[in-house]
Amino acid sequence: MPNTLPPWFWIAYYLFLAITIGVAIYYVSTRKEIRLSLLSIWVAITVPIVGLLNSIGRFDELNEFQHLVNELHQGALWAWYACSGYLFLAVWWITLFLKVRTHQKKSVAR
């Protein structure tokens, strides 16, 4: 049987992606940060697909994360795309939280 990550990880992972897509769609519909929101939707959809398609032939001894790190060390383009996509989503969320927090501080100060 292939080695895989625990179910709680997959629940958190797909929940993160679903919330990211939902928030980005909300931002597009309210015409806030349209370009970055569209890019985050694109990344949140394509990165898991690219990762899944490239993990199909992995060795049974490696789980998905170990396979990604192994391919990253070998210089695989898809692994670089996946890692940079995850990094982009993390930075997008951080900037989103900082903007919301700054906006809340400004509205409280008024």
mmCIF file of C-alpha atoms in Angstrom:
data_model
loop_
_atom_site.group_PDB
_atom_site.id
_atom_site.type_symbol
_atom_site.label_atom_id
_atom_site.label_comp_id
_atom_site.label_asym_id
_atom_site.label_seq_id
_atom_site.Cartn_x
_atom_site.Cartn_y
_atom_site.Cartn_z
ATOM 1 C CA MET A 1 0.000 0.000 0.000
ATOM 2 C CA PRO A 2 1.402 3.445 -0.916
ATOM 3 C CA ASN A 3 2.570 5.769 1.825
ATOM 4 C CA THR A 4 0.377 8.885 2.136
ATOM 5 C CA LEU A 5 -0.179 11.829 4.435
ATOM 6 C CA PRO A 6 -2.806 11.535 7.212
ATOM 7 C CA PRO A 7 -6.482 12.369 6.532
ATOM 8 C CA TRP A 8 -6.420 15.449 8.794
ATOM 9 C CA PHE A 9 -3.764 16.960 6.533
ATOM 10 C CA TRP A 10 -5.864 16.431 3.415
ATOM 11 C CA ILE A 11 -8.935 17.904 5.098
ATOM 12 C CA ALA A 12 -6.969 21.009 6.130
ATOM 13 C CA TYR A 13 -5.292 21.252 2.708
ATOM 14 C CA TYR A 14 -8.489 21.135 0.666
ATOM 15 C CA LEU A 15 -10.294 23.366 3.162
ATOM 16 C CA PHE A 16 -7.477 25.919 2.772
ATOM 17 C CA LEU A 17 -7.802 25.773 -1.013
ATOM 18 C CA ALA A 18 -11.606 26.037 -0.915
ATOM 19 C CA ILE A 19 -11.516 29.027 1.451
ATOM 20 C CA THR A 20 -8.830 30.663 -0.692
ATOM 21 C CA ILE A 21 -10.927 30.276 -3.826
ATOM 22 C CA GLY A 22 -14.049 31.502 -2.020
ATOM 23 C CA VAL A 23 -12.360 34.610 -0.603
ATOM 24 C CA ALA A 24 -10.723 35.360 -3.949
ATOM 25 C CA ILE A 25 -14.087 35.066 -5.733
ATOM 26 C CA TYR A 26 -15.573 37.437 -3.156
ATOM 27 C CA TYR A 27 -12.774 39.941 -3.780
ATOM 28 C CA VAL A 28 -13.273 39.700 -7.544
ATOM 29 C CA SER A 29 -17.030 40.210 -7.165
ATOM 30 C CA THR A 30 -16.489 43.286 -4.959
ATOM 31 C CA ARG A 31 -13.863 44.576 -7.400
ATOM 32 C CA LYS A 32 -11.063 44.592 -4.815
ATOM 33 C CA GLU A 33 -7.611 43.332 -5.758
ATOM 34 C CA ILE A 34 -8.978 41.806 -8.967
ATOM 35 C CA ARG A 35 -5.686 40.765 -10.576
ATOM 36 C CA LEU A 36 -4.173 39.198 -7.473
ATOM 37 C CA SER A 37 -7.464 37.495 -6.630
ATOM 38 C CA LEU A 38 -7.756 36.025 -10.121
ATOM 39 C CA LEU A 39 -4.151 34.866 -9.894
ATOM 40 C CA SER A 40 -4.806 33.246 -6.519
ATOM 41 C CA ILE A 41 -7.832 31.420 -7.969
ATOM 42 C CA TRP A 42 -5.666 30.173 -10.842
ATOM 43 C CA VAL A 43 -2.886 29.040 -8.507
ATOM 44 C CA ALA A 44 -5.283 27.397 -6.017
ATOM 45 C CA ILE A 45 -6.793 25.353 -8.855
ATOM 46 C CA THR A 46 -3.714 24.481 -10.912
ATOM 47 C CA VAL A 47 -1.154 23.688 -8.205
ATOM 48 C CA PRO A 48 -3.079 20.707 -6.744
ATOM 49 C CA ILE A 49 -3.783 19.385 -10.247
ATOM 50 C CA VAL A 50 -0.125 19.647 -11.255
ATOM 51 C CA GLY A 51 0.936 18.035 -7.982
ATOM 52 C CA LEU A 52 -1.552 15.194 -8.348
ATOM 53 C CA LEU A 53 -0.632 14.449 -11.946
ATOM 54 C CA ASN A 54 3.075 14.385 -11.138
ATOM 55 C CA SER A 55 2.655 12.304 -7.988
ATOM 56 C CA ILE A 56 0.898 9.429 -9.719
ATOM 57 C CA GLY A 57 4.135 7.593 -10.514
ATOM 58 C CA ARG A 58 5.907 8.194 -7.213
ATOM 59 C CA PHE A 59 7.616 5.446 -5.237
ATOM 60 C CA ASP A 60 5.485 3.704 -2.613
ATOM 61 C CA GLU A 61 8.023 4.532 0.111
ATOM 62 C CA LEU A 62 7.518 8.289 -0.307
ATOM 63 C CA ASN A 63 4.462 10.268 0.730
ATOM 64 C CA GLU A 64 3.337 13.268 -1.306
ATOM 65 C CA PHE A 65 5.433 15.820 0.606
ATOM 66 C CA GLN A 66 8.578 13.689 0.460
ATOM 67 C CA HIS A 67 8.025 13.207 -3.260
ATOM 68 C CA LEU A 68 7.644 16.967 -3.770
ATOM 69 C CA VAL A 69 10.858 17.691 -1.838
ATOM 70 C CA ASN A 70 12.710 14.938 -3.710
ATOM 71 C CA GLU A 71 11.585 16.306 -7.086
ATOM 72 C CA LEU A 72 12.442 19.841 -5.979
ATOM 73 C CA HIS A 73 16.004 18.721 -5.207
ATOM 74 C CA GLN A 74 16.198 17.164 -8.662
ATOM 75 C CA GLY A 75 15.092 20.456 -10.223
ATOM 76 C CA ALA A 76 11.720 19.362 -11.571
ATOM 77 C CA LEU A 77 9.836 22.312 -13.032
ATOM 78 C CA TRP A 78 6.477 21.154 -11.682
ATOM 79 C CA ALA A 79 7.891 21.018 -8.147
ATOM 80 C CA TRP A 80 9.207 24.569 -8.444
ATOM 81 C CA TYR A 81 5.810 25.682 -9.753
ATOM 82 C CA ALA A 82 4.021 23.969 -6.867
ATOM 83 C CA CYS A 83 6.326 25.413 -4.196
ATOM 84 C CA SER A 84 6.189 28.915 -5.644
ATOM 85 C CA GLY A 85 2.406 28.588 -5.913
ATOM 86 C CA TYR A 86 2.094 27.628 -2.248
ATOM 87 C CA LEU A 87 4.424 30.495 -1.333
ATOM 88 C CA PHE A 88 2.303 32.905 -3.393
ATOM 89 C CA LEU A 89 -0.874 31.765 -1.624
ATOM 90 C CA ALA A 90 0.756 32.174 1.780
ATOM 91 C CA VAL A 91 1.939 35.707 0.929
ATOM 92 C CA TRP A 92 -1.492 36.533 -0.528
ATOM 93 C CA TRP A 93 -3.172 35.489 2.733
ATOM 94 C CA ILE A 94 -0.667 37.415 4.855
ATOM 95 C CA THR A 95 -1.148 40.613 2.848
ATOM 96 C CA LEU A 96 -4.913 40.109 2.955
ATOM 97 C CA PHE A 97 -4.870 39.803 6.758
ATOM 98 C CA LEU A 98 -2.596 42.836 7.089
ATOM 99 C CA LYS A 99 -4.864 44.952 4.871
ATOM 100 C CA VAL A 100 -7.977 43.909 6.783
ATOM 101 C CA ARG A 101 -6.268 44.579 10.103
ATOM 102 C CA THR A 102 -5.049 48.000 8.949
ATOM 103 C CA HIS A 103 -8.508 48.850 7.658
ATOM 104 C CA GLN A 104 -10.084 47.837 10.981
ATOM 105 C CA LYS A 105 -7.614 49.974 12.938
ATOM 106 C CA LYS A 106 -8.395 52.973 10.740
ATOM 107 C CA SER A 107 -12.159 52.563 11.162
ATOM 108 C CA VAL A 108 -11.819 52.220 14.967
ATOM 109 C CA ALA A 109 -9.642 55.359 15.141
ATOM 110 C CA ARG A 110 -12.287 57.472 13.373
#
